Amino acid sequence: MAFFDRFWKGSRAPADDRGGADEGYFATYESTRPFGDDDFDNDDLTRPRSASFADFDAWDARLGRVDAALASEERRRQRWWHRAYWQERSKLWWTGRAALAFVAALTLVIGWLLVTAPLSKSLEPIAPPQVTLLASDGTPIARQGAVVEAPVKVADLPPHVTQAFIAIEDRRFYSHWGIDPRGIARAAWTGYGGGSTITQQLAKFTFLTAEQSISRKAREALIAIWLESWLTKDEILERYLSNAYFGDNQYGLRAASLHYFYRQPEKLRPEQAAMLAGLLQAPSRYAPTKHYDKARKRMDLVVGSMVAAGYLTQAEADALPDPRIDVRTRDGNLPTGTYFADWALPLAREGMEASYSRQVLTTTLDSRLQALATRIVARAGVGGAQVALVAMRRNGEVVAMVGGRDYAKSPFNRATQAKRQPGSTFKTIVYLAALENGWEPDDTIPNTPITQGSYRPKNAGGRYSDQITLKEAFAASSNVAAVRLFQAVGSEKVIATARRLGIAAPMTEGDPSLALGTSSMTLLELTSAYAGIAANEYPVEPHAFPRGKRNFWQWLTTRTHSMSSGEHEDLEEMLRAAINRGTGRNAALPIANYGKTGTTQDYRDALFVGYAGDLVVGVWIGNDDNTPLKRVTGGSVPARIWRDFMYGALKIEAAPAPRASDTPDPEGPVQPLDVPEGGDIPLGQEGASIRIDEGGVTLRQEGLPVELRVDGQGVAVQPPPQTTPSPPP
């Protein structure tokens, strides 16, 4: 209380009594204040009384707690970026935080290894195993993939087999813990070898890429330690031998042993094992089927390493003969790729589990129809242009596919990879959208020139009329009628119809050129849309492998669309008119047939897509560089290819010659409005055509650089006229 008494007294003292230094000084501690007489005799002032003796220890403790509270508050206000924040931490604090950081880093590393390097992956082949594709009748059509056989067991192998690999690849394999510091130092000092252990090599070709970087080597070492922690040495060696590449598309010791020596690895002789062990450094360079001398020299190096490691004596090494290569044909003579196989195999591997066993898969391909399609495309007279053909069932089963004229020269699949404009074949979707929105085939629409708006397509040859029915406009492929119908129905409804049919190509709402097929798509995609129209159930997904019938749950959960029976009949009526007396007359069959032609701007693409019987077929012709064709339209060569394929596929016999009739067809053939006037008249099925005009007659053969002209001046051989750009059909 003396402390507070001092301040109390000073505050009560008169101002003129504080003249001296002593009166103006107030000591903090009671022991430093001098006592005066007034402390004992002056009773005029009433003040609290203090004890006769001050408790210095108590006051020191109290003030110490105040100082500690102030220091604690100051530390609390410090932030982590202040130096004092870290300097005042104790060793115990740092030790605890370091331990927590180590545990967190270890947890992250283990989690990363569990995700990126699961132990089960080291049991899988590093290359996809061989897959053989069969046609629907069991005929082999293609074989792709690596040659992979069953894994080996170290316990079943002769000692000299494993010793050969250990001697040349990792002599201290059974003594290190995944990383060999001595090997790394030797490689760094001598410049020979990579210093990688067998465990590191297993980690590299099982979990990592061939990237050459320090970070990849660090990950490789980390995974090697991880493998050593969970697998035995024999398990690591087994997985290494079962996955290593030995050249000639052979993966694993068993596949290599059977390929080069035609014997199981359990029966390999020492010289054979040494030669196989020598291949691992550079399989393609040392493959004994092509470079036997190099393989033998490498084998001598392996044998020398076995002697140095104590696995062989020098006398035993000198007695080893040169191994004899015994390669036998075990797979038959099958192509490794075809247009159909290149499309089907990725689809097959998506649902395959990783295993060492070879796969044999039956596809939907019809070997007879495939041979027919290949033969017809090969004889098509299209000069240097490319041809693609897709044939499928109404349910999407692809039975024939030709992606080009020569797979060996160009494996690019123009049926599944090339995105080209469909031209007037897209008009079918425009007219379907119109039928779904209440239009009828006999409804009329103006067929006059379009004179307003920024997009003004024209009918070829300037052929117009005041009005035209939808059926006639579709058969004649009128451009102006299709655009007007597109605008009347609405672009959003046409696009929605295309989407329901399974077309995923980009389409911009409000773009009137969509009516003439300016949105690029693959021939497979377009043909699948026509398959949906033929089946009246869409979308149709093209597939290369048979699918069973949908069960009740699949039927309940799978969303499909269809037209009403009336709309389907009306659309087929227009498709039949287009093929029988319209632009597709060259594709006409003596049975019910439906189809549509398509020719894009400047003759860059020519298409015909249609169906008859249970087949839906699409044909495309064009140049890979998108240059114009030589006046080839969808109604010429593509239509004839389609007709020839259908004749053979459906086994249609030639129809008898029609009898003369006194009553002509009241409608007669429709003049096409999407190709120039004066179109060629086909002669036969080999691409010959004749053109009649006011000046004479011109005979031409597709693919030939000249034509025969007969007029009033006689007969002349002349080059064909240069093509002039025409509006898109």
XYZ file of C-alpha atoms in Angstrom, residues 153-600:
448
model
C 9.042 -67.672 -62.284
C 12.597 -67.375 -61.006
C 12.273 -70.668 -59.127
C 11.499 -72.470 -62.405
C 14.398 -71.003 -64.403
C 17.853 -72.619 -64.583
C 20.431 -70.694 -62.510
C 22.446 -69.696 -65.588
C 19.435 -67.803 -66.986
C 19.040 -65.368 -64.083
C 22.812 -65.217 -63.612
C 23.290 -63.964 -67.175
C 20.942 -61.021 -66.611
C 22.300 -60.186 -63.168
C 25.928 -60.334 -64.356
C 25.431 -57.840 -67.177
C 22.683 -55.612 -65.761
C 23.060 -55.484 -61.967
C 25.800 -57.562 -60.346
C 24.913 -56.441 -56.796
C 21.181 -56.944 -57.286
C 20.732 -59.150 -54.223
C 22.728 -56.858 -51.922
C 21.544 -53.285 -52.596
C 18.245 -51.689 -51.580
C 17.084 -50.536 -55.017
C 19.827 -47.983 -55.696
C 23.465 -48.903 -56.170
C 25.718 -45.953 -55.192
C 28.816 -47.841 -56.362
C 27.263 -48.435 -59.766
C 26.269 -44.785 -60.079
C 29.762 -43.650 -59.121
C 31.349 -46.095 -61.586
C 29.073 -44.880 -64.398
C 29.889 -41.251 -63.568
C 33.644 -41.959 -63.421
C 34.009 -44.189 -66.480
C 31.168 -42.813 -68.622
C 29.917 -46.340 -69.321
C 26.564 -47.662 -68.233
C 23.707 -45.773 -66.734
C 24.165 -46.902 -63.165
C 20.531 -48.065 -63.028
C 19.742 -51.188 -61.077
C 17.288 -53.839 -62.204
C 14.785 -52.349 -59.768
C 15.254 -48.894 -61.271
C 14.822 -50.282 -64.780
C 11.591 -51.976 -63.702
C 10.404 -48.681 -62.230
C 11.341 -46.847 -65.437
C 9.593 -48.968 -68.038
C 6.634 -49.823 -65.808
C 5.733 -46.463 -64.267
C 7.683 -43.730 -66.080
C 8.420 -42.465 -69.575
C 11.685 -42.406 -71.496
C 12.217 -38.740 -70.601
C 15.860 -37.905 -69.897
C 15.857 -35.525 -66.945
C 17.034 -35.258 -63.365
C 13.464 -35.168 -62.067
C 12.657 -38.415 -63.870
C 15.752 -40.077 -62.372
C 14.685 -38.860 -58.924
C 11.216 -40.333 -59.357
C 12.797 -43.531 -60.659
C 14.959 -43.853 -57.541
C 12.017 -43.135 -55.261
C 9.853 -45.787 -56.925
C 12.748 -48.263 -56.818
C 12.985 -47.881 -53.050
C 9.213 -48.274 -52.860
C 9.338 -51.537 -54.820
C 12.189 -52.858 -52.698
C 10.150 -52.118 -49.575
C 7.190 -54.257 -50.610
C 8.503 -56.918 -52.991
C 11.092 -59.634 -52.592
C 14.151 -59.692 -54.824
C 12.828 -62.672 -56.761
C 9.479 -60.939 -57.326
C 11.261 -57.869 -58.683
C 13.421 -59.999 -60.991
C 10.375 -61.944 -62.233
C 8.489 -58.786 -63.126
C 11.556 -57.338 -64.804
C 12.174 -60.410 -66.971
C 8.484 -60.726 -67.857
C 8.201 -57.151 -69.161
C 11.565 -56.228 -70.697
C 11.700 -55.572 -74.435
C 13.878 -57.972 -76.485
C 13.355 -56.595 -80.009
C 11.255 -57.849 -82.933
C 8.089 -56.774 -81.052
C 8.796 -59.387 -78.348
C 8.089 -58.377 -74.748
C 9.162 -60.607 -71.896
C 11.663 -63.451 -71.603
C 9.181 -66.146 -72.581
C 8.126 -64.407 -75.791
C 11.762 -63.706 -76.724
C 12.854 -67.287 -75.979
C 10.093 -68.717 -78.157
C 10.719 -66.210 -80.924
C 14.509 -66.480 -81.259
C 15.121 -70.101 -80.191
C 11.665 -71.704 -80.244
C 12.001 -73.066 -76.736
C 10.590 -72.239 -73.329
C 12.820 -70.137 -71.038
C 12.951 -73.008 -68.543
C 14.959 -74.949 -71.130
C 17.365 -72.250 -72.312
C 21.027 -73.176 -72.643
C 23.718 -70.880 -71.154
C 24.763 -69.420 -74.510
C 21.132 -68.721 -75.413
C 20.477 -67.034 -72.081
C 23.634 -64.936 -72.521
C 22.531 -63.771 -75.970
C 19.074 -62.805 -74.695
C 20.578 -60.931 -71.752
C 22.759 -58.982 -74.162
C 19.758 -57.711 -76.107
C 18.371 -55.544 -73.306
C 20.801 -52.670 -73.792
C 19.660 -51.994 -77.394
C 17.058 -54.558 -78.538
C 16.643 -53.254 -82.080
C 20.405 -52.856 -82.648
C 21.304 -56.338 -81.355
C 18.289 -58.344 -82.591
C 19.922 -61.582 -83.829
C 17.367 -62.027 -86.628
C 18.814 -58.935 -88.319
C 22.195 -58.324 -86.677
C 23.542 -61.688 -85.603
C 27.193 -60.625 -85.512
C 26.443 -57.727 -83.177
C 24.323 -59.990 -81.000
C 27.135 -62.567 -80.767
C 29.709 -59.928 -79.752
C 27.335 -58.643 -77.123
C 26.852 -62.228 -75.929
C 30.617 -62.574 -75.475
C 30.536 -59.523 -73.226
C 27.786 -61.103 -71.127
C 29.740 -64.348 -70.845
C 32.793 -62.384 -69.713
C 30.683 -60.694 -67.030
C 29.453 -64.100 -65.856
C 33.056 -65.259 -65.513
C 33.985 -62.103 -63.593
C 31.044 -62.610 -61.263
C 32.020 -66.220 -60.618
C 29.013 -67.788 -62.328
C 31.152 -69.513 -64.977
C 34.748 -70.647 -65.140
C 36.868 -69.505 -68.028
C 36.954 -73.065 -69.372
C 33.146 -73.258 -69.324
C 32.909 -69.907 -71.052
C 35.335 -70.940 -73.788
C 33.335 -74.117 -74.411
C 30.052 -72.275 -75.106
C 29.041 -72.547 -78.792
C 27.377 -69.822 -80.826
C 23.604 -70.209 -80.402
C 21.559 -71.112 -83.473
C 18.585 -68.894 -84.227
C 15.331 -70.807 -84.792
C 12.566 -68.418 -85.809
C 9.324 -70.062 -86.784
C 6.146 -68.520 -88.088
C 3.568 -68.884 -85.372
C 1.097 -66.113 -86.223
C 0.298 -66.573 -89.889
C 0.470 -63.909 -92.554
C -2.018 -61.269 -91.419
C -1.856 -57.525 -91.989
C -1.123 -55.454 -88.929
C -3.535 -52.760 -89.982
C -6.492 -52.007 -92.200
C -8.850 -49.065 -92.273
C -11.425 -51.030 -90.305
C -8.872 -52.482 -87.857
C -7.362 -49.077 -87.111
C -10.828 -47.821 -86.185
C -11.934 -50.934 -84.276
C -8.858 -51.736 -82.178
C -8.893 -48.606 -79.982
C -12.565 -49.313 -79.279
C -11.681 -52.883 -78.316
C -8.842 -51.938 -75.976
C -11.055 -49.540 -74.034
C -12.903 -52.447 -72.473
C -10.010 -54.902 -72.183
C -8.331 -55.735 -68.885
C -4.548 -55.699 -68.760
C -3.202 -59.240 -69.100
C -0.461 -61.227 -70.785
C -2.884 -63.371 -72.774
C -3.551 -62.767 -76.435
C -7.022 -61.661 -77.417
C -9.122 -62.877 -80.323
C -12.149 -60.684 -81.012
C -14.973 -61.185 -83.479
C -16.110 -58.028 -85.226
C -19.178 -57.052 -87.215
C -17.180 -56.876 -90.460
C -18.542 -59.015 -93.283
C -15.561 -60.397 -95.188
C -17.572 -60.774 -98.413
C -18.902 -57.233 -98.301
C -15.477 -55.861 -97.379
C -13.879 -57.579 -100.368
C -16.700 -56.303 -102.584
C -16.265 -52.721 -101.369
C -12.487 -52.845 -101.845
C -12.847 -54.189 -105.368
C -15.450 -51.612 -106.441
C -13.481 -48.684 -105.012
C -10.280 -49.885 -106.688
C -11.851 -49.874 -110.143
C -13.604 -46.504 -109.777
C -12.361 -44.067 -112.403
C -11.602 -41.042 -110.248
C -8.068 -40.215 -111.332
C -5.950 -39.214 -108.350
C -8.903 -38.528 -106.053
C -9.604 -40.542 -102.920
C -12.683 -42.648 -102.221
C -14.246 -43.628 -98.897
C -17.112 -46.046 -98.322
C -18.966 -47.088 -95.163
C -21.593 -49.803 -95.055
C -23.561 -50.627 -91.915
C -26.711 -52.335 -90.759
C -29.616 -50.238 -89.596
C -28.582 -50.876 -85.981
C -25.089 -49.413 -86.553
C -23.091 -52.618 -87.125
C -20.345 -51.644 -89.566
C -19.968 -54.434 -92.146
C -17.550 -52.790 -94.603
C -15.200 -49.833 -94.510
C -12.839 -48.360 -97.074
C -10.936 -45.290 -95.940
C -8.929 -44.685 -99.103
C -7.716 -46.260 -102.310
C -4.484 -47.729 -100.887
C -3.884 -48.351 -97.177
C -0.194 -49.095 -97.704
C 0.350 -45.662 -99.258
C -1.955 -43.733 -96.949
C -3.417 -45.243 -93.755
C -5.364 -42.045 -93.079
C -8.984 -43.130 -92.752
C -11.160 -40.765 -94.754
C -14.305 -42.508 -93.540
C -13.683 -41.897 -89.825
C -11.064 -39.132 -89.615
C -11.632 -36.741 -92.520
C -14.206 -34.051 -91.790
C -15.690 -32.744 -95.011
C -18.839 -30.859 -95.940
C -21.823 -33.155 -96.651
C -23.340 -30.860 -99.264
C -26.916 -31.569 -100.280
C -27.001 -34.847 -98.324
C -27.670 -32.615 -95.295
C -30.901 -31.389 -96.919
C -32.506 -34.628 -95.758
C -32.253 -33.359 -92.185
C -33.707 -29.973 -93.150
C -36.706 -31.630 -94.776
C -37.130 -34.004 -91.826
C -37.280 -31.017 -89.470
C -39.925 -29.481 -91.738
C -42.023 -32.671 -91.673
C -41.764 -32.784 -87.883
C -43.108 -29.235 -87.776
C -46.218 -29.854 -89.865
C -45.058 -29.516 -93.465
C -46.241 -31.988 -96.099
C -44.417 -33.285 -99.226
C -47.015 -31.627 -101.469
C -46.735 -28.237 -99.791
C -45.219 -25.615 -102.038
C -42.430 -23.167 -101.454
C -41.064 -20.373 -103.673
C -38.348 -21.473 -106.084
C -37.459 -17.975 -107.204
C -34.027 -16.358 -106.833
C -33.149 -15.054 -103.363
C -32.599 -11.307 -103.660
C -32.507 -10.241 -100.027
C -30.048 -10.857 -97.235
C -26.313 -11.369 -97.244
C -26.517 -15.051 -98.209
C -27.941 -15.518 -101.714
C -27.354 -19.035 -103.058
C -28.423 -19.856 -106.582
C -29.801 -22.819 -108.429
C -27.323 -24.157 -110.953
C -28.019 -23.148 -114.502
C -30.365 -20.365 -113.404
C -33.368 -22.702 -113.368
C -36.154 -21.323 -111.193
C -39.923 -21.402 -110.929
C -42.550 -19.511 -109.015
C -43.503 -22.409 -106.763
C -42.292 -25.959 -106.240
C -43.497 -28.771 -103.997
C -41.224 -30.035 -101.251
C -41.021 -33.429 -102.926
C -39.952 -31.935 -106.249
C -37.562 -29.484 -104.585
C -35.910 -32.356 -102.721
C -35.662 -34.547 -105.817
C -34.212 -31.705 -107.876
C -32.044 -30.575 -104.924
C -33.150 -26.952 -105.231
C -30.803 -24.737 -103.286
C -33.108 -21.732 -102.913
C -36.006 -23.913 -101.793
C -33.836 -25.633 -99.157
C -32.646 -22.293 -97.734
C -36.172 -20.877 -97.620
C -37.438 -24.036 -95.921
C -34.552 -23.853 -93.447
C -35.481 -20.274 -92.569
C -39.184 -21.069 -92.335
C -38.645 -24.002 -89.981
C -35.969 -22.251 -87.923
C -32.282 -23.016 -87.586
C -32.651 -24.098 -83.959
C -35.162 -26.787 -84.913
C -33.008 -28.074 -87.770
C -29.974 -28.246 -85.492
C -32.027 -30.014 -82.813
C -33.102 -32.609 -85.388
C -29.481 -33.130 -86.430
C -28.457 -33.601 -82.806
C -31.178 -36.187 -82.258
C -29.855 -38.081 -85.275
C -26.433 -38.203 -83.612
C -24.602 -35.478 -85.566
C -22.178 -33.707 -83.250
C -20.544 -31.405 -85.808
C -20.452 -27.689 -84.889
C -23.481 -25.814 -86.233
C -24.205 -22.121 -85.711
C -27.772 -21.026 -85.191
C -28.993 -18.529 -87.732
C -26.501 -19.571 -90.412
C -28.583 -20.203 -93.572
C -25.689 -21.976 -95.310
C -26.275 -24.956 -93.002
C -29.193 -25.865 -95.240
C -26.706 -26.670 -98.018
C -24.419 -28.774 -95.811
C -21.580 -26.451 -94.900
C -20.917 -27.990 -91.465
C -18.023 -30.452 -91.715
C -18.446 -34.010 -90.428
C -17.108 -37.497 -91.051
C -18.676 -39.893 -93.533
C -19.251 -42.342 -90.664
C -21.200 -39.716 -88.744
C -23.342 -38.834 -91.749
C -24.032 -42.468 -92.643
C -25.045 -43.198 -89.043
C -27.638 -40.416 -89.257
C -29.121 -42.035 -92.359
C -29.112 -45.382 -90.510
C -31.275 -43.771 -87.844
C -33.675 -42.573 -90.549
C -33.794 -46.050 -92.081
C -34.486 -47.708 -88.725
C -36.730 -44.859 -87.524
C -34.931 -45.077 -84.208
C -32.053 -42.753 -83.474
C -29.378 -41.897 -82.647
C -27.570 -44.904 -84.085
C -24.074 -45.486 -82.726
C -21.744 -47.142 -85.235
C -19.912 -50.060 -83.668
C -17.355 -52.654 -84.717
C -18.231 -55.438 -82.269
C -21.537 -57.292 -81.902
C -23.882 -56.091 -79.207
C -26.567 -58.167 -77.630
C -30.137 -57.074 -77.475
C -30.894 -54.427 -74.944
C -32.288 -55.716 -71.682
C -35.248 -54.129 -69.962
C -33.094 -51.789 -67.867
C -31.137 -50.609 -70.917
C -34.361 -50.126 -72.827
C -35.741 -48.119 -69.923
C -32.685 -45.894 -69.418
C -31.555 -45.413 -73.036
C -33.171 -42.414 -74.648
C -34.025 -42.789 -78.319
C -36.082 -40.777 -80.777
C -38.276 -41.665 -83.713
C -40.612 -40.123 -86.246
C -44.292 -40.809 -86.503
C -45.182 -43.393 -89.101
C -46.625 -40.669 -91.327
C -43.506 -38.507 -91.136
C -41.314 -41.522 -91.863
C -43.379 -42.455 -94.910
C -43.290 -38.886 -96.220
C -39.509 -38.645 -95.839
C -38.957 -41.989 -97.541
C -41.240 -40.862 -100.358
C -38.935 -37.896 -100.991
C -35.778 -40.022 -100.685
C -37.235 -42.483 -103.175
C -38.075 -39.671 -105.597
C -34.521 -38.320 -105.367
C -32.960 -41.665 -106.251
C -35.445 -42.900 -108.821
C -36.114 -39.783 -110.888
C -34.043 -37.040 -109.291
C -30.361 -36.279 -108.920
C -29.556 -39.824 -107.811
C -30.826 -41.718 -110.856
C -27.440 -43.380 -111.366
C -27.969 -45.206 -108.066
C -31.416 -46.589 -108.857
C -32.021 -50.257 -107.989
C -34.836 -52.587 -109.047
C -35.891 -52.783 -105.384
C -37.016 -50.182 -102.858
C -34.139 -47.768 -102.446
C -33.711 -44.413 -100.753
C -30.881 -41.902 -100.988
C -29.587 -38.398 -101.575
C -26.747 -36.885 -103.552
C -24.394 -34.172 -102.384
C -21.904 -31.936 -104.236
C -20.038 -29.177 -102.454
